[in-house]
Coordinates of C-alpha atoms and ligand atoms in Angstrom, one line a residue:
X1 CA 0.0 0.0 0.0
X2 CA 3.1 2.2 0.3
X3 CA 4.3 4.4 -2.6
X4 CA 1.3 6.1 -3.9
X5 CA 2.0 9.6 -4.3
X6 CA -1.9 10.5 -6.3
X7 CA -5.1 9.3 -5.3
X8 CA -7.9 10.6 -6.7
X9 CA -11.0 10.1 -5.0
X10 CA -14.1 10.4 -7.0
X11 CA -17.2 10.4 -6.5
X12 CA -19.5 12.4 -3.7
X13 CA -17.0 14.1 -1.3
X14 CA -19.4 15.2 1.5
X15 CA -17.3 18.3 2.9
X16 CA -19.6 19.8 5.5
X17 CA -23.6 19.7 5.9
X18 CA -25.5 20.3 2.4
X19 CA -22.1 20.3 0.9
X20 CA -20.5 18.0 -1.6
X21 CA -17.9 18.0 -4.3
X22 CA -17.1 15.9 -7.2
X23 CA -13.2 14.9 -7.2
X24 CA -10.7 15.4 -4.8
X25 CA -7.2 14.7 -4.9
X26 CA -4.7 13.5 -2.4
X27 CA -1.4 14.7 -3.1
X28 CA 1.9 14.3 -0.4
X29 CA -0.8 13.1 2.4
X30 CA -2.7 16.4 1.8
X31 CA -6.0 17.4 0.3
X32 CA -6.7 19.4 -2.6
X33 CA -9.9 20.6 -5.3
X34 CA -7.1 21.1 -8.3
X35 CA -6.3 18.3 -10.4
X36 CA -2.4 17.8 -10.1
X37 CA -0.7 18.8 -13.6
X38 CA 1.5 15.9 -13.8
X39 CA -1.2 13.5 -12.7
X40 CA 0.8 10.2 -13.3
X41 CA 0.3 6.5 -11.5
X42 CA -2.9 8.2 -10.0
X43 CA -5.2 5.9 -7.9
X44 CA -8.9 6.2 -7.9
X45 CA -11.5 5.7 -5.6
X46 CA -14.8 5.6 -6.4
X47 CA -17.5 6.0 -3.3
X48 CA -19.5 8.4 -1.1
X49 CA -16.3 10.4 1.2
X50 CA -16.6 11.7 4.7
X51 CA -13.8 13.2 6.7
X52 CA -12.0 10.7 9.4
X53 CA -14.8 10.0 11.9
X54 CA -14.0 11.1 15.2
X55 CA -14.2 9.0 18.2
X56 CA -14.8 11.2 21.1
X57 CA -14.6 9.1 23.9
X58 CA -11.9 6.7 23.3
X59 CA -9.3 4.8 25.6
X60 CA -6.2 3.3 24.0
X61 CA -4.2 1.9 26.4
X62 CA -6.4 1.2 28.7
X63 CA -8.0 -2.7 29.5
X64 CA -10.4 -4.4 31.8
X65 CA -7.6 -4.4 34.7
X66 CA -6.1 -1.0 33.6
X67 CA -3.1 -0.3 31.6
X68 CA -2.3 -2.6 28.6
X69 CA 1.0 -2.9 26.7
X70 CA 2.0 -1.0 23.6
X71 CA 1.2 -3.6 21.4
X72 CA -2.5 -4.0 23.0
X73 CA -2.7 -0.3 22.8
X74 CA -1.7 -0.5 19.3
X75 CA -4.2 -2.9 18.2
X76 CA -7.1 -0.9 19.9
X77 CA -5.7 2.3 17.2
X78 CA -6.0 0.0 14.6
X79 CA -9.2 -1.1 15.4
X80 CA -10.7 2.3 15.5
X81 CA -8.7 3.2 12.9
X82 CA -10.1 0.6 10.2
X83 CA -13.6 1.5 11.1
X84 CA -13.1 4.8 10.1
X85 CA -12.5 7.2 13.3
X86 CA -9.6 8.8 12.2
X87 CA -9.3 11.3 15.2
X88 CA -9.6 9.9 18.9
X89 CA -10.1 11.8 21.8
X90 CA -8.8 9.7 24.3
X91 CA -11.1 10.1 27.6
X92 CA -8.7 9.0 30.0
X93 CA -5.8 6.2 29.8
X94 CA -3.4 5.1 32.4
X95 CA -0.8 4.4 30.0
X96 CA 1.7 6.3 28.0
X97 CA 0.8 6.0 24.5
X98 CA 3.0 9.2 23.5
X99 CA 4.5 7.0 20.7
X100 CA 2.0 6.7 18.9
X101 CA 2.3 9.9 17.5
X102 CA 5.6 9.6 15.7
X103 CA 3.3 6.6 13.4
X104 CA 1.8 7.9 10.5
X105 CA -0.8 5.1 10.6
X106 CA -2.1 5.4 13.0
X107 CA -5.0 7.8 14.5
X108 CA -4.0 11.3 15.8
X109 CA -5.3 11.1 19.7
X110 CA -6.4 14.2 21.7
X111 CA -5.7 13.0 25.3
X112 CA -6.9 13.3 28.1
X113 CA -4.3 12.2 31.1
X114 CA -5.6 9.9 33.2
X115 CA -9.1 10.0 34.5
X116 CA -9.3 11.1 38.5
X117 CA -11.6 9.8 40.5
X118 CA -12.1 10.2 44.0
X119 CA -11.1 7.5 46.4
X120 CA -12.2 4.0 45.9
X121 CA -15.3 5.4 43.3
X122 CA -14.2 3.8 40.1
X123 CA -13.0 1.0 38.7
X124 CA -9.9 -0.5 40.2
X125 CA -6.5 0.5 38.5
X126 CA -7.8 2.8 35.8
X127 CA -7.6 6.0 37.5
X128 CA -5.5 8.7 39.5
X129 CA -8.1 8.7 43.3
X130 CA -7.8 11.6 44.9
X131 CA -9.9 13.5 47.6
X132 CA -11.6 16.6 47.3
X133 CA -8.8 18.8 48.8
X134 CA -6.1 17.2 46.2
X135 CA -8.9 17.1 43.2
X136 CA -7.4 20.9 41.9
X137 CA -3.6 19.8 41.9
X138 CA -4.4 16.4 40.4
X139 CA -6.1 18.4 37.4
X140 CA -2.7 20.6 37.0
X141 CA -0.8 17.7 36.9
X142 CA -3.2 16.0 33.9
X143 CA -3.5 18.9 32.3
X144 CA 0.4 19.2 31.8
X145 CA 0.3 15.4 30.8
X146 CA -2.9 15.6 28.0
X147 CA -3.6 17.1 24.9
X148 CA -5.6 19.8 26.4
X149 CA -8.2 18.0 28.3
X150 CA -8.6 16.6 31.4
X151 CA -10.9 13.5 32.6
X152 CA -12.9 13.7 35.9
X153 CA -15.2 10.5 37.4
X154 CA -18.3 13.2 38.2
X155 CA -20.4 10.3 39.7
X156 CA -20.2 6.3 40.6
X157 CA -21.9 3.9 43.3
X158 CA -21.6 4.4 46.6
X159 CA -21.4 1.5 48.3
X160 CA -23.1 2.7 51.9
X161 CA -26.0 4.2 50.4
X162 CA -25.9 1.7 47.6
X163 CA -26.9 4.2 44.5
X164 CA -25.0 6.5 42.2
X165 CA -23.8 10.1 43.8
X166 CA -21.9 12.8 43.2
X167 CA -18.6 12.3 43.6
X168 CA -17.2 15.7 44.4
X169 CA -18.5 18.6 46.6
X170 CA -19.3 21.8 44.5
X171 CA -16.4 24.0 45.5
X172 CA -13.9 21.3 45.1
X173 CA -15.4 21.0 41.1
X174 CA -14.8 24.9 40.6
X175 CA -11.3 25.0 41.8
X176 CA -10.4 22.2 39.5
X177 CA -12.4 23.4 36.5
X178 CA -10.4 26.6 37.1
X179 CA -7.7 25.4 37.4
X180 CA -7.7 23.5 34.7
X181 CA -8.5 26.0 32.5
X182 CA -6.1 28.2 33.5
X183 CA -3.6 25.5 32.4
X184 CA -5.3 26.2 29.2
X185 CA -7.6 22.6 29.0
X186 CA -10.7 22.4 28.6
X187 CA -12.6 19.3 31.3
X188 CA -15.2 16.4 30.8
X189 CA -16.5 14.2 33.0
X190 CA -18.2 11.0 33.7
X191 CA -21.7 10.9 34.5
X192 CA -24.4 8.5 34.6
X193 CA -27.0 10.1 37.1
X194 CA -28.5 13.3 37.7
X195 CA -27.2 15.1 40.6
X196 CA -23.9 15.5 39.8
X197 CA -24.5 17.5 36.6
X198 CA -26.1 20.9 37.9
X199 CA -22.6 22.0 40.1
X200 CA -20.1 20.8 37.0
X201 CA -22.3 23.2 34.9
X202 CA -22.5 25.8 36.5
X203 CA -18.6 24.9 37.6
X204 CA -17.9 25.9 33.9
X205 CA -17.2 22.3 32.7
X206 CA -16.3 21.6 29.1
X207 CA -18.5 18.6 28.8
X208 CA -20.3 15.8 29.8
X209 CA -19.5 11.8 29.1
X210 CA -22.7 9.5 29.4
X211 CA -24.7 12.7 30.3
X212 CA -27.8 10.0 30.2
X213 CA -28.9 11.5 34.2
X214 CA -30.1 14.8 32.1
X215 CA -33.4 16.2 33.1
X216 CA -35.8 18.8 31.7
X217 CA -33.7 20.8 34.7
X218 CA -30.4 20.3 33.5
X219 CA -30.6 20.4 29.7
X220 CA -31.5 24.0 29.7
X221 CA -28.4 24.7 31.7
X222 CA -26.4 22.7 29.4
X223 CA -27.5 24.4 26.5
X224 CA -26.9 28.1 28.0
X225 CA -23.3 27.4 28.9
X226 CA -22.6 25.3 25.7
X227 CA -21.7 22.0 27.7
X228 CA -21.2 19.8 25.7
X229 CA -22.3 15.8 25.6
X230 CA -20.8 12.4 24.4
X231 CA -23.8 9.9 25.0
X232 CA -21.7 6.9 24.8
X233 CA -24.7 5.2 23.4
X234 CA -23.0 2.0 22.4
X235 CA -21.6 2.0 26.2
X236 CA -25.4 2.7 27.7
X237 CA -26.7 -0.2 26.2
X238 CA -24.7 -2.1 28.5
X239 CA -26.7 -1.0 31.5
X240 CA -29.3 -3.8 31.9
X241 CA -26.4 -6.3 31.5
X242 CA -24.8 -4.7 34.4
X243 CA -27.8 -4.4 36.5
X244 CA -28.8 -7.7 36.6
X245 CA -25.2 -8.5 37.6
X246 CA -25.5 -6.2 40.6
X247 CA -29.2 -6.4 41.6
X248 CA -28.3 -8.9 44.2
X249 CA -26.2 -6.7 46.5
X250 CA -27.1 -3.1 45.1
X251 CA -31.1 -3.1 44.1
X252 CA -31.2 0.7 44.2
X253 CA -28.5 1.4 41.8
X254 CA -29.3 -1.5 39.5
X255 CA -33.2 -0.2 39.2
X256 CA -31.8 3.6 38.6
X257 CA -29.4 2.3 36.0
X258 CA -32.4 0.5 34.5
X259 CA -34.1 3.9 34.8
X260 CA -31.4 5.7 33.0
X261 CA -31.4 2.8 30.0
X262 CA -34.9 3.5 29.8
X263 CA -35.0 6.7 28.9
X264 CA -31.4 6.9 26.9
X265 CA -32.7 8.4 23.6
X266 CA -35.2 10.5 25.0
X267 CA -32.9 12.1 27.0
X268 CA -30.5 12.1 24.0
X269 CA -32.5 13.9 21.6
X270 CA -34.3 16.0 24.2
X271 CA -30.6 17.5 24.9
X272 CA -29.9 18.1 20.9
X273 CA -33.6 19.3 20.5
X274 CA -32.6 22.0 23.0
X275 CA -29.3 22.7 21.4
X276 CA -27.0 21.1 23.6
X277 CA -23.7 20.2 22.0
X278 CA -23.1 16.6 20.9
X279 CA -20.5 14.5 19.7
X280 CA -19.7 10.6 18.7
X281 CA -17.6 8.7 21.2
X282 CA -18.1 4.8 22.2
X283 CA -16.1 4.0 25.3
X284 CA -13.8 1.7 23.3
X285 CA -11.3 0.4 25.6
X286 CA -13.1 -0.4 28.8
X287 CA -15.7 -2.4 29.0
X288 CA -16.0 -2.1 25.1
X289 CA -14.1 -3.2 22.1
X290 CA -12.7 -0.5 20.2
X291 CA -13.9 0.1 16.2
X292 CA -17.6 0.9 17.5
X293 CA -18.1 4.5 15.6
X294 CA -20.5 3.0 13.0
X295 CA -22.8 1.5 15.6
X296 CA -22.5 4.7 18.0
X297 CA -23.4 7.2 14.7
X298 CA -26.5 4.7 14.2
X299 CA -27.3 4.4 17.6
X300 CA -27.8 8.4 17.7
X301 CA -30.1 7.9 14.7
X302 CA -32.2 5.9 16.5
X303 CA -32.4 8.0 19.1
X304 CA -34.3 10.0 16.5
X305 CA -31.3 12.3 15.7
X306 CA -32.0 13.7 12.2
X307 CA -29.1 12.0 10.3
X308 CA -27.3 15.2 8.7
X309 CA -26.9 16.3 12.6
X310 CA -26.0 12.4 13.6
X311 CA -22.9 12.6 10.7
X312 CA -22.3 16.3 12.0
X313 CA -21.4 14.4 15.4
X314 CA -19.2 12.0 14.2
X315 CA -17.2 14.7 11.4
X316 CA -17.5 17.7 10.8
X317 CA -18.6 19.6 14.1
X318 CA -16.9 17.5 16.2
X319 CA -13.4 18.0 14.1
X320 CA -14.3 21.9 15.0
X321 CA -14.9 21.1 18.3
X322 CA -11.1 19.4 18.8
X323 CA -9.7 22.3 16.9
X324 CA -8.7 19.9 13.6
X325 CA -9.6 20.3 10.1
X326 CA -12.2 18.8 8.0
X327 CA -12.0 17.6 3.9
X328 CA -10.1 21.5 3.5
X329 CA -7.6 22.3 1.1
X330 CA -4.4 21.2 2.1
X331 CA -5.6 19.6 5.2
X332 CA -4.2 15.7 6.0
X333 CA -6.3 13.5 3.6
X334 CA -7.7 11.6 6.6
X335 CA -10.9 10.3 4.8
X336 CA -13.2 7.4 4.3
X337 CA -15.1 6.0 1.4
X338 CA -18.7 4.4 1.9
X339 CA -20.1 2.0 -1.4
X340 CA -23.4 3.9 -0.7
X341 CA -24.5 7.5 0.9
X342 CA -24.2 7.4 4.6
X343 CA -27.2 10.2 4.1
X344 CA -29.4 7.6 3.2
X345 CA -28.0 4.6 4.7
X346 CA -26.4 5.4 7.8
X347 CA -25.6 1.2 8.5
X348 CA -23.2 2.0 5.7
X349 CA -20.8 4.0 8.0
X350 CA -20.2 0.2 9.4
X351 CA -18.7 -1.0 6.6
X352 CA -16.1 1.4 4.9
X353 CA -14.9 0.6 1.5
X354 CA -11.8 2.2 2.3
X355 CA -9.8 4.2 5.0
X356 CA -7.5 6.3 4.0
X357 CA -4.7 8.3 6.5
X358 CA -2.7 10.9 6.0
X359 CA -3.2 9.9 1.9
X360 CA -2.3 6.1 2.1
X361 CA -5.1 3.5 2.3
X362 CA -4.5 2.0 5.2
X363 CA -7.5 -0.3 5.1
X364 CA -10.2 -1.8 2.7
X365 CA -13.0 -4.7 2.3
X366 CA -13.8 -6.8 3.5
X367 CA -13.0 -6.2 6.9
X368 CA -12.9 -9.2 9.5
X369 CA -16.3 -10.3 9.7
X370 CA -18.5 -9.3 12.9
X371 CA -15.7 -6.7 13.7
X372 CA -18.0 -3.7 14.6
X373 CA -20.9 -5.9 15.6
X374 CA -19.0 -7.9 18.5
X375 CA -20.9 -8.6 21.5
X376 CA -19.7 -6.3 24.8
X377 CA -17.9 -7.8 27.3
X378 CA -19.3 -6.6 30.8
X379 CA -17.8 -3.6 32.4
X380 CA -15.7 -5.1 36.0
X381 CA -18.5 -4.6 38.2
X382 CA -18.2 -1.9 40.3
X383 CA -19.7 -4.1 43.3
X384 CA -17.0 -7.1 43.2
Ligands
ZN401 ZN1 -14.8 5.9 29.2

């Protein structure tokens, strides 16, 4: 696949909403709308063309007991490489996958340091667990570590009174949401329940992972401050799985998490009803295998997102969002090609017919059968 210089790519190059053009060529890893003048051992490509999808909610490096080796990590790229997310924002890894960016093929990754959780509230191993007094300085020391954002655990069970809750006292959250941004990053952070999300909003946060504990109270906040969401929805449909594994010891949390499934794309389309920022991430790395984008884009659809604004998620806004470039001229031809118009047949996005980064194809059908589709392996139980 090495050595090509030229690739033309014809066909419908879908360059923003509403907006297409016929052919565009790839020359020296670069994008551009004039035919080259000495346009010799040219490649085509015939197809429907987004930009690189972007996975918003990624974690490379990071497995079911925490950090994973370089050639795990790298195989978790690939994966969400050859489904077609060609820009990952990584929400939180314990290891150091700094390397990764001296390989042109693989994805660029936007990260995120390690997540920070407060003691003993997350899983075992993935995070940095501090308590509320440290939470500010922990943030500073992300910060300095990511690619300008940092990763907070906003809620998880607790044990005694056996539900989800906040994990951080209000004034803790401001301090590190300042002091975060005065470090010049931007802050997410997960949330599966409501009560947590009122004081991160009006804390100034960033963003919100999971965000599926939004009520008619909070999405008008969110939408006035522009927080923005990442429903995971690929992740959320793991819920009843893992509240029948915890129902035994922990009935409260396993009927709100059933609660929460419930009412998933209500809540998701209520939030981009009221204008409330949202992007495409899947939680690959976790408790979810990575190369999920297809199914998460779709999953948004059924959640009666209108499809322009599902694809919006997933390319061009989000690219805005992370401060990268979209099909532009001379941007990185980070791009994939779709046998039919995702517009019309968004299962499509599944099945690329080719992905191509920085201008090389770095992967084509048929891809290993079942790759996108494979069953979830269950989250480690926050009640073992
Ligand atoms: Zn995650």
């Amino acid at each position: 696949m090495g050595g090509v210089t030229i690739l033309r790519i014809r066909g419908r190059v879908l360059i923003g909403p509403d907006e297409t053009r016929g052919d565009v060529w790839v020359v020296g890893g670069r994008i551009t709308f004039e035919r080259p003048t000495a346009a010799r051992d040219v490649v085509t490509l015939d197809g429907w063309v987004l930009p690189g999808l972007v996975d918003a909610h990624s974690h490379v490096g990071l497995g079911l007991a925490g950090a994973v080796d370089d050639k795990t990590a790298e195989e978790q790229a690939v994966a969400d490489r050859d489904a077609g997310a060609l820009l990952l924002r990584d929400a939180g890894s314990p290891t150091d996958t700094r390397w990764t960016d001296a390989r042109d093929d693989l994805p660029p990754i936007v990260r995120a340091g390690r997540h920070i959780a407060r003691t003993r509230r997350y899983i075992k191993d993935f995070a940095e667990e501090v308590e509320p007094g440290e939470l500010a300085g922990a943030v500073r020391r992300e910060a300095r570590r990511g690619d300008g954002w940092v990763k907070l655990v906003g809620d998880w069970i607790d044990r005694e009174r056996g539900d989800l809750t906040s994990c951080w006292p209000a004034d803790a959250v401001r301090a590190a949401i300042a002091a975060a941004h005065r470090e010049g990053a931007r802050v997410t952070a997960h949330c599966f329940a409501e009560d947590a999300l009122r004081d991160l909003a009006e804390a100034g946060i960033d963003c919100v992972e999971h965000a599926t504990g939004l009520t008619e109270d909070t999405i008008p906040l969110f939408a006035e401050r522009g927080v923005a969401i990442v429903p995971t929805l690929v992740n959320i449909g793991t819920f009843p799985g893992l509240a029948a594994q915890g129902e035994a010891r922990y009935p409260r949390w396993a009927a709100h998490m059933r609660r929460l499934h419930a009412r998933r794309y209500d809540t998701v389309r209520a939030a981009h009803d009221a204008g409330v920022p949202l992007y495409t991430g899947t939680d690959g790395g976790s408790s979810l295998p990575h190369g999920l984008i297809g199914s998460e884009v779709a999953e948004l659809v059924t959640a009666g997102i209108p499809v322009d604004d599902a694809l919006a998620a997933a390319t061009w806004s989000a690219r805005r969002w992370l401060g990268r470039p979209g099909l532009t001229e001379g941007a990185p031809a980070d791009l994939v090609v779709y046998a039919a118009d995702p517009r019309r047949d968004i299962g499509v996005l599944g099945h690329p017919s080719r992905v191509v980064l920085r201008g090389r194809v770095v992967a084509r059908t048929p891809r290993a059968p079942g790759a996108a589709s494979r069953p979830s392996r269950p989250l480690s139980p926050p009640f073992e």
